[in-house]
XYZ file of C-alpha atoms in Angstrom:
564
model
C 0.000 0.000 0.000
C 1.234 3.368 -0.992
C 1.949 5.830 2.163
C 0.102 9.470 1.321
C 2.291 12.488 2.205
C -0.057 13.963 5.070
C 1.112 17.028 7.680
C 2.146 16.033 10.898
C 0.249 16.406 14.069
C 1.105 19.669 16.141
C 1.630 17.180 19.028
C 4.310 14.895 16.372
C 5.576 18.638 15.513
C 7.206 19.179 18.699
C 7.735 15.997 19.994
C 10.779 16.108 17.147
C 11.747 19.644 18.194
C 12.624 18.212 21.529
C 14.376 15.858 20.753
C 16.572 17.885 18.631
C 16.466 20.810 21.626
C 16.110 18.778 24.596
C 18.248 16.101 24.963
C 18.935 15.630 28.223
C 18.162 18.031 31.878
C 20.984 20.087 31.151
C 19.509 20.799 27.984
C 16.410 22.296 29.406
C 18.644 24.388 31.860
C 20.866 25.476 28.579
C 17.175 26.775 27.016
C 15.761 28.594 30.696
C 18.931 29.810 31.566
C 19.475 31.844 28.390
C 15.634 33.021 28.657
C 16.604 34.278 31.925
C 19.454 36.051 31.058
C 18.125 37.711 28.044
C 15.393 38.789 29.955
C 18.257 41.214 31.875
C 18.664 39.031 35.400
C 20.928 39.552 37.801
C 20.181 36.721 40.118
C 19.578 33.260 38.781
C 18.679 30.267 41.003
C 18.535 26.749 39.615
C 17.325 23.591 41.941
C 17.300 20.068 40.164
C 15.679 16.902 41.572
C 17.251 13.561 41.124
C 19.693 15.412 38.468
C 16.947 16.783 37.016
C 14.753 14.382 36.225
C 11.799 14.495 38.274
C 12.182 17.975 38.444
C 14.144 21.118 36.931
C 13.172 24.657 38.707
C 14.805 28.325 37.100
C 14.066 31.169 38.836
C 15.253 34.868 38.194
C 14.910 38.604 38.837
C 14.462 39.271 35.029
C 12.202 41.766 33.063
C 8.861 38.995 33.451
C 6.233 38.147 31.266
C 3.085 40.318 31.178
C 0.054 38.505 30.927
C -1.174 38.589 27.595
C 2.298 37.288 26.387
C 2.358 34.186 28.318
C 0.281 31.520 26.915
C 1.967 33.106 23.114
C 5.536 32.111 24.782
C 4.715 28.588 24.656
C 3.638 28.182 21.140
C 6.411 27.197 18.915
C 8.370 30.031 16.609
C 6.969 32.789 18.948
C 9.487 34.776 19.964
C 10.298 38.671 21.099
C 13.667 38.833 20.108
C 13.553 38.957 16.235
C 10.885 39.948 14.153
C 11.280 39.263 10.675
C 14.467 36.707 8.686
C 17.149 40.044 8.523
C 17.418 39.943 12.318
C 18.748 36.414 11.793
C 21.875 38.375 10.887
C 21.998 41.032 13.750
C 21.298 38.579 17.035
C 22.056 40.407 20.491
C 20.471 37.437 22.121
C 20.837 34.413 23.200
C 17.283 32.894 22.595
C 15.858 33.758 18.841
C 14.449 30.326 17.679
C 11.103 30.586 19.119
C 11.088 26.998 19.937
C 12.609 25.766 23.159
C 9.635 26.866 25.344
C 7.284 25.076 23.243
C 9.738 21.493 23.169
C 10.150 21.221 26.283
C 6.220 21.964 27.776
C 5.169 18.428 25.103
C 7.289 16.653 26.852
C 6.872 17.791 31.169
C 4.630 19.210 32.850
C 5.708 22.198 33.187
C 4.642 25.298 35.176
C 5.168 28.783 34.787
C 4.832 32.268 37.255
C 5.965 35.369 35.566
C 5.328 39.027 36.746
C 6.504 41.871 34.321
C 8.096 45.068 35.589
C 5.418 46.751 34.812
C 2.602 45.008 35.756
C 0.901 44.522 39.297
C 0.174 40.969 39.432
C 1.708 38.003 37.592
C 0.571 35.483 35.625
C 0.642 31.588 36.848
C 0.706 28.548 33.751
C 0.303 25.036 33.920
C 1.114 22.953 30.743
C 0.858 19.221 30.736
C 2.430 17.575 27.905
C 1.618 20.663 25.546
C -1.910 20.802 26.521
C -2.638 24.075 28.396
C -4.588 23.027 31.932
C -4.684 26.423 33.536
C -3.448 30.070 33.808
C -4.760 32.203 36.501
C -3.491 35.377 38.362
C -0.605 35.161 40.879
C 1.256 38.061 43.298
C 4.685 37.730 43.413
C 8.297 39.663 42.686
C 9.195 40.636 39.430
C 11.076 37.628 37.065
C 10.454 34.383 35.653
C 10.219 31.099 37.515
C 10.114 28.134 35.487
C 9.281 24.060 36.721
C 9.543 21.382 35.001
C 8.762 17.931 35.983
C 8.449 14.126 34.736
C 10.549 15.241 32.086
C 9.729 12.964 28.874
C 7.292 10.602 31.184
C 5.323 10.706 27.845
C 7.735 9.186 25.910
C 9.486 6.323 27.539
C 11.852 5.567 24.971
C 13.286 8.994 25.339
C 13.654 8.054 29.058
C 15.616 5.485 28.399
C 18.176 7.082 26.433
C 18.820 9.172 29.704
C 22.135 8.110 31.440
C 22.850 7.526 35.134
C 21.681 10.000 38.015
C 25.512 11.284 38.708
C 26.340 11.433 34.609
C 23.071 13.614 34.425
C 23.829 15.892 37.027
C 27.749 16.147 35.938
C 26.178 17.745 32.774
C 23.768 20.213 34.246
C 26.439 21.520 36.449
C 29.189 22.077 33.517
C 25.837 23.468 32.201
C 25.507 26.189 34.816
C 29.409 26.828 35.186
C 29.708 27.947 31.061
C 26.764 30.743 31.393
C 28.453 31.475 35.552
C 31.426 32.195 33.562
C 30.547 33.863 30.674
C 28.169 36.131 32.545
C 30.244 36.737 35.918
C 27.791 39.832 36.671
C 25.131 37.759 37.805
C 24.907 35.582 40.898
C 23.952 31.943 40.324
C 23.166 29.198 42.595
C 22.746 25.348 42.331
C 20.672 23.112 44.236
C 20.213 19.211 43.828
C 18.309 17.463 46.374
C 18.018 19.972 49.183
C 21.756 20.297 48.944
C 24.105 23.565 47.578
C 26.209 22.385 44.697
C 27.305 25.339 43.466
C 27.127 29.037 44.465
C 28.834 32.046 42.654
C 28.143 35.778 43.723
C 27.758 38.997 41.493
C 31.338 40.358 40.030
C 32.347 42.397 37.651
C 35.590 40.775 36.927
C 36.269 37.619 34.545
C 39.160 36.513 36.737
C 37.504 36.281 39.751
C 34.791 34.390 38.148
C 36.784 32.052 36.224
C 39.244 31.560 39.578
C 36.031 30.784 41.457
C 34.910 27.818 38.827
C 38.124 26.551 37.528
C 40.687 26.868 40.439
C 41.249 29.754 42.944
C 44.787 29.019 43.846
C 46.002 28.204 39.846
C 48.153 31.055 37.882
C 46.225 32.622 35.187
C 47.859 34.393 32.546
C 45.580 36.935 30.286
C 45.465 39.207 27.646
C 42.733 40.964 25.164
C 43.088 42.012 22.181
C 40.982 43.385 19.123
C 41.140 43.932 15.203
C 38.602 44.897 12.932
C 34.988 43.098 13.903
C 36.792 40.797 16.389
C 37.723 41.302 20.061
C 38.950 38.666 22.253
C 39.854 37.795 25.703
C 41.575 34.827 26.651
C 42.693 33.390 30.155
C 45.291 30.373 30.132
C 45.879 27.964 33.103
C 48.960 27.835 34.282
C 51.169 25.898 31.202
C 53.332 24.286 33.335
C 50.644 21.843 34.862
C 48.859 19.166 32.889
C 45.495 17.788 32.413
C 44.430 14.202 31.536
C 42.780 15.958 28.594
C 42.330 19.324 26.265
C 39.997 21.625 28.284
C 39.229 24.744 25.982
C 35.783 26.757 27.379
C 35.147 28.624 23.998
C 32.608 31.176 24.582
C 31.698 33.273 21.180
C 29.270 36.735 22.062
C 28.444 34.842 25.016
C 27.875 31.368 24.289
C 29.472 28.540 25.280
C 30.087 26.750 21.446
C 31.822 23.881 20.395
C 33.486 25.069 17.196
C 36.645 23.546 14.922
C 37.719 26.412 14.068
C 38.580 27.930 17.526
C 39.568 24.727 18.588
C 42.265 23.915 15.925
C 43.589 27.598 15.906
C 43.942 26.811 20.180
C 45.649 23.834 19.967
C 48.330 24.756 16.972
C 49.041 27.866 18.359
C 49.938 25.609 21.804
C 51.867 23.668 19.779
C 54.625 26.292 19.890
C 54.729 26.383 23.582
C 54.344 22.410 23.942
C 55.775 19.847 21.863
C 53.644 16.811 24.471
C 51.524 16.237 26.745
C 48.148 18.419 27.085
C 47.537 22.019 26.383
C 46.748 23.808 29.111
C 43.353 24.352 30.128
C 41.908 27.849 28.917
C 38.735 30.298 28.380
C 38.578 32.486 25.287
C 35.866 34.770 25.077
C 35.034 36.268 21.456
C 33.135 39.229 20.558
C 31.898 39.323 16.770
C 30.147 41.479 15.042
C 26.598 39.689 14.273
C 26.642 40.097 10.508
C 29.827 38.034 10.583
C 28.966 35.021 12.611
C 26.051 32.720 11.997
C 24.391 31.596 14.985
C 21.703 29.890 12.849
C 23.469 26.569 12.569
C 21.960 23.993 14.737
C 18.472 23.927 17.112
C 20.651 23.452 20.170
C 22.418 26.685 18.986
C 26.075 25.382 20.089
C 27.509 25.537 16.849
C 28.295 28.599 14.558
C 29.695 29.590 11.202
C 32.073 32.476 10.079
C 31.915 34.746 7.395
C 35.864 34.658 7.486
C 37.444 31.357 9.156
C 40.697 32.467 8.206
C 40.654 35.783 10.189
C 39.062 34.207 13.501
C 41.871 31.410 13.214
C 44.697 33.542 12.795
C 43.092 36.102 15.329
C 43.013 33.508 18.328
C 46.601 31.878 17.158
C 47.798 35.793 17.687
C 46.033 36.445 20.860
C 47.520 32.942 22.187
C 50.925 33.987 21.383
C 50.207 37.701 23.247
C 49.390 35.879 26.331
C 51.960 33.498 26.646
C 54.807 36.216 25.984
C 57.019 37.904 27.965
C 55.361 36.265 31.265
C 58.585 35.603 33.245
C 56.985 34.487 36.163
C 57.041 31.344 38.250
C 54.685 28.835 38.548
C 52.723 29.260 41.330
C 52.775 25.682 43.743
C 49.517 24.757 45.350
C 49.476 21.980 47.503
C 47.234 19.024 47.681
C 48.182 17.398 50.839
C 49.986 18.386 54.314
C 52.799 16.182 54.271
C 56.113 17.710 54.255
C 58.463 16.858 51.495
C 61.674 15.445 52.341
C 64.559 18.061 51.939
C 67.849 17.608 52.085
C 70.549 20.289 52.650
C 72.855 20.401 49.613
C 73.199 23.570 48.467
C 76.365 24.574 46.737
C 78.229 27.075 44.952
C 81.793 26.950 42.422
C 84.299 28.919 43.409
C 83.525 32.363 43.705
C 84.439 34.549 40.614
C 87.088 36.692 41.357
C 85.296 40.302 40.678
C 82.781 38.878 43.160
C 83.403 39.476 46.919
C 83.000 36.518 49.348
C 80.741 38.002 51.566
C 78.911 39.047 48.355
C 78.913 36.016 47.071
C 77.266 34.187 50.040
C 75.176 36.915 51.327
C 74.498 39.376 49.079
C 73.078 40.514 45.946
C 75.001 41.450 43.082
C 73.765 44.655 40.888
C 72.458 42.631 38.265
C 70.449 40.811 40.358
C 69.034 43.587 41.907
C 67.900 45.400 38.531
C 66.327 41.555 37.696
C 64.291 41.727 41.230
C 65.933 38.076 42.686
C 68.146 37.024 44.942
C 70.380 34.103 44.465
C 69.887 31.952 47.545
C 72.110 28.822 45.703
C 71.991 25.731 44.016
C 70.627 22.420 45.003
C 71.791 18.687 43.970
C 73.750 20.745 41.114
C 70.205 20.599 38.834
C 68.064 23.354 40.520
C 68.855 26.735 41.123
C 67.241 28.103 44.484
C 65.908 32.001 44.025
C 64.217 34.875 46.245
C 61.960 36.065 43.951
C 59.023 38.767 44.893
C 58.243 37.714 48.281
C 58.588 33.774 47.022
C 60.898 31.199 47.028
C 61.839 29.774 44.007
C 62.996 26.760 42.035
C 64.421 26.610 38.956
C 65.491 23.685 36.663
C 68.414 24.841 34.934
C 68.598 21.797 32.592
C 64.950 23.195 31.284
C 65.637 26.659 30.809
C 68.464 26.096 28.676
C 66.774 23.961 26.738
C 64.278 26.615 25.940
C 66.875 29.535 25.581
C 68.552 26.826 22.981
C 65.512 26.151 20.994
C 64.391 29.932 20.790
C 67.435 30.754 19.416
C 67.814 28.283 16.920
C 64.053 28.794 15.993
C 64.607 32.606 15.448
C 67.688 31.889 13.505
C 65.802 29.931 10.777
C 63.853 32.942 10.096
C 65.967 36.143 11.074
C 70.054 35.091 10.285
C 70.380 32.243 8.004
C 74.161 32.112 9.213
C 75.657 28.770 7.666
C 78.754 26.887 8.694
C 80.519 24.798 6.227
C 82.089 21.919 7.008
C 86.155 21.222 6.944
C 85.375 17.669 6.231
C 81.995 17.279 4.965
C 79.943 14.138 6.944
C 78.554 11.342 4.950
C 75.633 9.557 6.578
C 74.349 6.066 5.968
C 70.108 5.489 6.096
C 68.724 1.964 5.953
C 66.311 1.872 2.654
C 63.287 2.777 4.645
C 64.211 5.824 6.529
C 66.505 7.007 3.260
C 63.015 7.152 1.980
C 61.620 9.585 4.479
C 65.056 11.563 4.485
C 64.665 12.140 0.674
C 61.432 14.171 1.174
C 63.042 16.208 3.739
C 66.324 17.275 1.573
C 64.451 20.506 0.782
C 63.034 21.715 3.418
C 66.536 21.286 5.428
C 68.175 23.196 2.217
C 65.938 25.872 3.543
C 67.234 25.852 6.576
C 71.507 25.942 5.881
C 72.012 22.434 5.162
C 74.001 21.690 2.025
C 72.933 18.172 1.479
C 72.925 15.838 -1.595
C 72.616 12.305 -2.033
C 75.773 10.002 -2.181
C 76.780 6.508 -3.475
C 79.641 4.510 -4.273
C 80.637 0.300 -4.000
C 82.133 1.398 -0.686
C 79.196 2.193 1.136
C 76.266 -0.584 0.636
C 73.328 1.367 2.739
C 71.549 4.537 1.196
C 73.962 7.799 2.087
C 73.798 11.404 2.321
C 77.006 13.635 2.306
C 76.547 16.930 3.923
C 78.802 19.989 3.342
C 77.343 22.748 5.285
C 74.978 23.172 8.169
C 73.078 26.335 9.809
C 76.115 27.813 12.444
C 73.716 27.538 15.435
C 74.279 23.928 15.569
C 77.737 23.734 14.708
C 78.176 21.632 18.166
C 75.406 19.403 17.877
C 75.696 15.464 16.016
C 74.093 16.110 12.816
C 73.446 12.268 12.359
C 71.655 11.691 15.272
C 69.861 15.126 14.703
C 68.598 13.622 11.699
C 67.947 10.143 12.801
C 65.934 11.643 15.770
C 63.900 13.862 13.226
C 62.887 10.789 10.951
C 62.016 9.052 14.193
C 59.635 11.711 16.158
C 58.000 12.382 12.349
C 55.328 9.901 13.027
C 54.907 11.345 16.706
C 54.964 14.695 16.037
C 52.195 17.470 15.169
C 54.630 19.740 14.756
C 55.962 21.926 11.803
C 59.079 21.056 10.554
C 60.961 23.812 11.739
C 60.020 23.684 15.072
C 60.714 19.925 15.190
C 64.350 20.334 14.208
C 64.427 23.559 16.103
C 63.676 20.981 19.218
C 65.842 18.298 18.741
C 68.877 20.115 18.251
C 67.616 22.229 21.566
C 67.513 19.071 23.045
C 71.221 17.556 21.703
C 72.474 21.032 22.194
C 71.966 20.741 26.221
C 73.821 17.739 26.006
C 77.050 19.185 25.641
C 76.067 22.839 27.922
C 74.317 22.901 31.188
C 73.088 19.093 31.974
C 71.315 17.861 34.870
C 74.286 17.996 37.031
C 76.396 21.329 36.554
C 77.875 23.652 39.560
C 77.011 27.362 38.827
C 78.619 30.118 39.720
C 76.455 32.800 40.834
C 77.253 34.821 37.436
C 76.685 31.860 35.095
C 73.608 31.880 37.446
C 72.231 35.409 36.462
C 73.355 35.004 32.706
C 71.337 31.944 32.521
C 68.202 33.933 33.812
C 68.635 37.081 31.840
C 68.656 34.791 29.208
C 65.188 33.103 30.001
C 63.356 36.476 30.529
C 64.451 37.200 27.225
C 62.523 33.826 25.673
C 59.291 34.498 24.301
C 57.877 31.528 26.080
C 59.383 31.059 29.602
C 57.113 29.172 31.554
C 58.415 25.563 30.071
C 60.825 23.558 28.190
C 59.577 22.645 24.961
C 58.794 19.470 25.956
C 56.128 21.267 28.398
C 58.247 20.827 31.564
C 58.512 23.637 33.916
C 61.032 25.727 34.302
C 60.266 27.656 37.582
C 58.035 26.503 40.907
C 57.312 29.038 43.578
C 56.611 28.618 46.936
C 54.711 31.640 48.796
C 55.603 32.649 52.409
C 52.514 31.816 53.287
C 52.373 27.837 51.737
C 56.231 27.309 53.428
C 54.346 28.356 56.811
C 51.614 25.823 56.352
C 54.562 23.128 55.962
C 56.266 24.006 59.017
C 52.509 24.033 60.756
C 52.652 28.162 61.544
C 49.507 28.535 60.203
C-alpha cells in the first residue's frame, strides 16, 4: 500500500523539536537559563531533583512576562527577540528560535509564574504535555520562575536514552558553570536534592569568576586584544601543569560553542609552547560582530559559522601567542596534601668569581640581580637553582631553561640570520632503505634551513647515504646524524611543523654538551642563565612542556612548618 504524504500532528511537531532541543536536563537548563538572562537578570537560582529528572526549577529577577504574552511564549516560533528573517543576521540574544519553550512543555509538565516590571500581578501557567490546563493570576516579585517535571514521562523511549543519576547531574552543572562564567555579573546558585552544589556571587571581573569555577589558587595568565569586527579575551591555566585531557571553554558573544575552528587555531598555536603532553586548560571569550557570525546553525544553537574562518583562526593563534609572551613568572605551587616533602641540605656554589666578593657572594646581591628583582639563595643537587623572587621562594630547573633559551634561538635563527657553517670535512651519513626514503622528502626543506645536502653513493658504502657539506652555524656543536635520525624518528609522533621539530631536537642535543642535569654554577653563570630566560618568548616551560620555575609563597612554606 502506498503511504500518502499527510502534515504532521502539532503534538508529532514538537515531539521532534525536543528531541533535537532537549536532549537531556541540562539541555532544558541550557534553554531557561538563556531566557533568563536575556530577559536582563541579575540573580539566577537553579534547583534540580534527582539530576533533574523528576524535576528542573529556574528562577530569576528578570524583566517577566506580562500577561497577555504568556500563553503566546509557549507556542512554537513565537518569539520577542527577532521579528522578521534580517534579524537572523543582527542577534544580540541568546534565545531567537522561538522553539525551546514550546519542546520542552510536550514533553513535562511544566509550570510557569511570571510578573513583568510593569505590571501589578503576575501570571501563573500550567502545561501538561503541551496541553494548556490552567493560567490564573498570581502576586509575586518581578522575574520568571520556570518548573519542570516528569521530564519525557510521555515518551518512555526517550527516558531510556537518559544516562545515570551522577552522569546527568555532571552535565547540568558544567551546564551552569559555562553561562556562571561567561556572565560573571550575575549571581547563580545550584541546588540538587536539598543540597548547595554550586554558588557564585555577582562580580564584575572575569578573573575572579573564572578563579572561582576553575581553580582559585592556579596562575592565570591573560590578555585581550581586538582587530577589525573581532575582540577577544583569553585566560590560560597555568602551562606548566597538565590535564588528563584538552579543556578549551570557547565562549563566542556569550555562548558557550563547540566550534573547529577555535579549537584547531587553540591547539596549533599551543603547539609552539608544547611539543607533548596536554595544552593547558583555557577560556577564550570572542566578541563578533553579528553580521559576521552565523548563529543559525543547529536547534541546540552550540555551533556557529564564520563569514571569514581564516581571520578568527589567525586572530586567536595571535592572541595565544600575546598571552603566553614575555610572562617571566614562576609557577605558582599549590598543595594538595599536608605532608612535608623530604629536603635535604645540599646547596652549593663553584668557586667564587674573582670580581665577586666573598661576603657578596654568600650573602648578598650582586647589581644585576638587583635590577632583575631576585636574589640568588644557591643551588641544590647541582640541577636546581634556588631564588628569592618577589616575596617567594623559588625553584628553577636549569637543565629546562636552557633547553628553551637553545631552541628559541635556533628557531629565530631559521627565520631572522640564516648564518651557515661549512664543514672542513663534509659528513657522509648512511640510512637503511626505509628511513633514506623519508630523508629524501626532507632534503628541501633542510636546504631551507643551511644544510648543504645531496645524495651520495659509491661500492664502498652498501646502505643509502647522504654527504653533507654545510649546516646552519647555530648547531655547529650538535651530532648532525643523530639530529637527523631523531627527526625521521619523532616524524610519526609529532604534530609539529618542521621547523620547530628540528628547532627541538637540536635544543635538546644542544643541552647535552652545555648545562646538563648535574652542573655547579657560579652565581654569574647563574644570572646570565636567567637574563637569558626572561628574554625567551615563552618562559614558563621547556619545549617538551616541563617547567622551568616553581614558587613557593611565604605563606604555603608556613603551612609546611605548621605556623599557620
Amino acid at each position: 500500500m502506498i503511504q500518502r504524504i499527510k502534515a504532521l500532528s502539532l503534538d508529532t511537531v514538537n515531539k521532534i523539536a525536543a528531541g533535537e532541543v532537549v536532549e537531556r536536563p541540562a539541555s532544558v537548563i541550557k534553554e531557561l537559563l538563556e531566557n533568563s538572562i536575556d530577559a536582563q537578570s541579575n540573580n539566577i537560582n537553579i534547583t534540580l531533583s534527582d539530576a533533574g529528572k523528576k524535576l528542573i526549577s529556574v528562577r530569576d529577577n528578570g524583566i517577566g512576562i506580562v500577561p497577555e504574552d504568556i500563553e503566546l511564549a509557549f507556542q512554537r516560533h513565537a518569539t520577542s527577540k527577532i521579528q522578521n528573517s534580517e534579524d537572523l543576521f543582527e542577534i544580540h540574544t541568546l534565545g531567537f528560535r522561538g522553539e525551546a519553550l514550546s519542546a520542552i512543555a510536550s514533553v513535562s509538565r511544566l509550570t510557569a509564574v511570571s510578573k513583568n516590571k510593569d505590571h501589578e500581578y503576575g501570571t501563573s501557567i500550567y502545561i501538561e504535555f503541551g496541553n494548556i490546563r490552567s493560567k490564573d493570576k498570581k502576586a509575586g516579585s518581578t522575574g520568571t520562575t520556570i518548573i519542570v517535571e516528569d521530564l519525557y514521562s510521555n515518551t518512555p523511549a526517550r527516558l531510556k536514552f537518559l544516562k545515570t543519576s551522577s552522569t546527568e547531574l555532571s552535565h547540568c552543572i558544567n551546564m551552569v558553570n559555562n553561562y556562571a562564567t561567561a556572565y560573571p555579573t550575575i549571581s547563580f546558585s545550584l541546588e540538587h536534592n536539598n543540597k548547595t552544589i554550586l554558588s557564585y556571587d555577582r562580580t564584575s571581573n572575569f578573573e575572579d569568576r573564572i578563579r572561582s569555577i576553575y581553580g582559585k589558587d592556579d596562575k592565570w595568565l591573560t590578555k585581550n586584544s581586538a582587530y577589525e569586527y573581532v575582540s577577544g579575551e583569553l585566560y590560560i591555566k597555568d602551562p606548566s601543569k597538565f590535564s588528563e585531557k584538552t579543556d578549551f571553554k570557547i565562549f563566542i558573544n556569550g555562548r558557550a560553542v563547540k566550534d573547529r575552528v577555535c579549537a584547531h587555531a587553540l591547539s596549533s598555536a599551543f603547539q609552539k609552547h608544547l611539543s607533548s603532553g596536554t595544552a593547558p586548560a583555557c577560556v577564550l571569550f570572542l566578541n563578533i560582530e553579528p553580521a559576521f557570525v552565523d548563529m543559525n546553525v543547529s536547534p541546540t544553537k552550540n555551533e556557529v559559522r564564520f563569514r571569514e574562518s581564516n581571520l578568527i583562526h589567525s586572530f586567536i593563534q595571535s592572541l595565544v601567542d600575546l598571552t603566553l609572551k614575555k610572562d617571566s613568572g614562576p609557577t605558582k605551587n599549590t598543595f594538595n596534601d599536608t605532608k612535608t616533602p623530604a629536603y635535604k641540605n645540599d646547596i652549593e656554589y663553584s668557586k667564587p668569581s674573582e670580581n665577586i666578593s666573598l661576603f657578596d657572594e654568600l650573602y648578598g646581591q650582586t647589581n644585576t640581580e638587583q635590577n632583575l628583582g631576585i636574589n640568588i639563595l644557591g643551588q641544590f643537587q647541582k640541577q636546581y637553582l634556588i631564588i628569592e623572587e618577589k616575596g617567594s621562594l623559588v625553584i628553577m630547573d636549569q637543565h629546562a631553561a636552557h633547553e628553551r633559551i637553545n631552541f628559541e634561538n635556533i628557531l629565530k635563527s631559521f627565520s631572522v640570520n640564516k648564518e651557515v657553517q661549512n664543514l672542513l670535512v663534509p659528513e657522509l651519513i648512511e640510512f637503511n632503505i626505509s628511513s633514506s626514503l623519508k630523508f629524501k622528502e626532507k632534503i628541501s626543506e633542510l636546504k631551507e634551513l643551511g644544510f648543504d645536502i645531496e645524495e651520495f653513493s659509491d661500492n664502498n658504502t652498501p646502505n643509502p647515504a647522504f654527504i653533507v657539506r654545510s649546516i646552519p652555524k647555530i648547531m655547529e656543536n650538535i651530532n648532525i646524524k643523530e639530529l637527523f635520525s631523531e627527526l625521521l624518528l619523532e616524524e610519526n609522533n609529532s604534530k609539529q611543523g618542521f621547523n620547530t621539530r628540528i628547532a627541538m631536537i637540536a635544543a635538546r642535543l644542544g643541552c647535552h654538551d652545555s648545562i646538563r642535569g648535574e652542573r655547579t654554577l657560579n652565581k654569574l653563570e647563574a644570572i646570565e642563565l636567567i637574563n637569558k630566560l626572561n628574554q625567551c618568548e615563552y618562559p614558563h616551560t621547556c619545549p617538551h612542556g616541563r617547567p622551568i620555575k616553581i614558587s613557593f609563597s611565604l605563606d604555603e612554606i608556613e603551612k609546611l612548618f605548621k605556623r599557620k
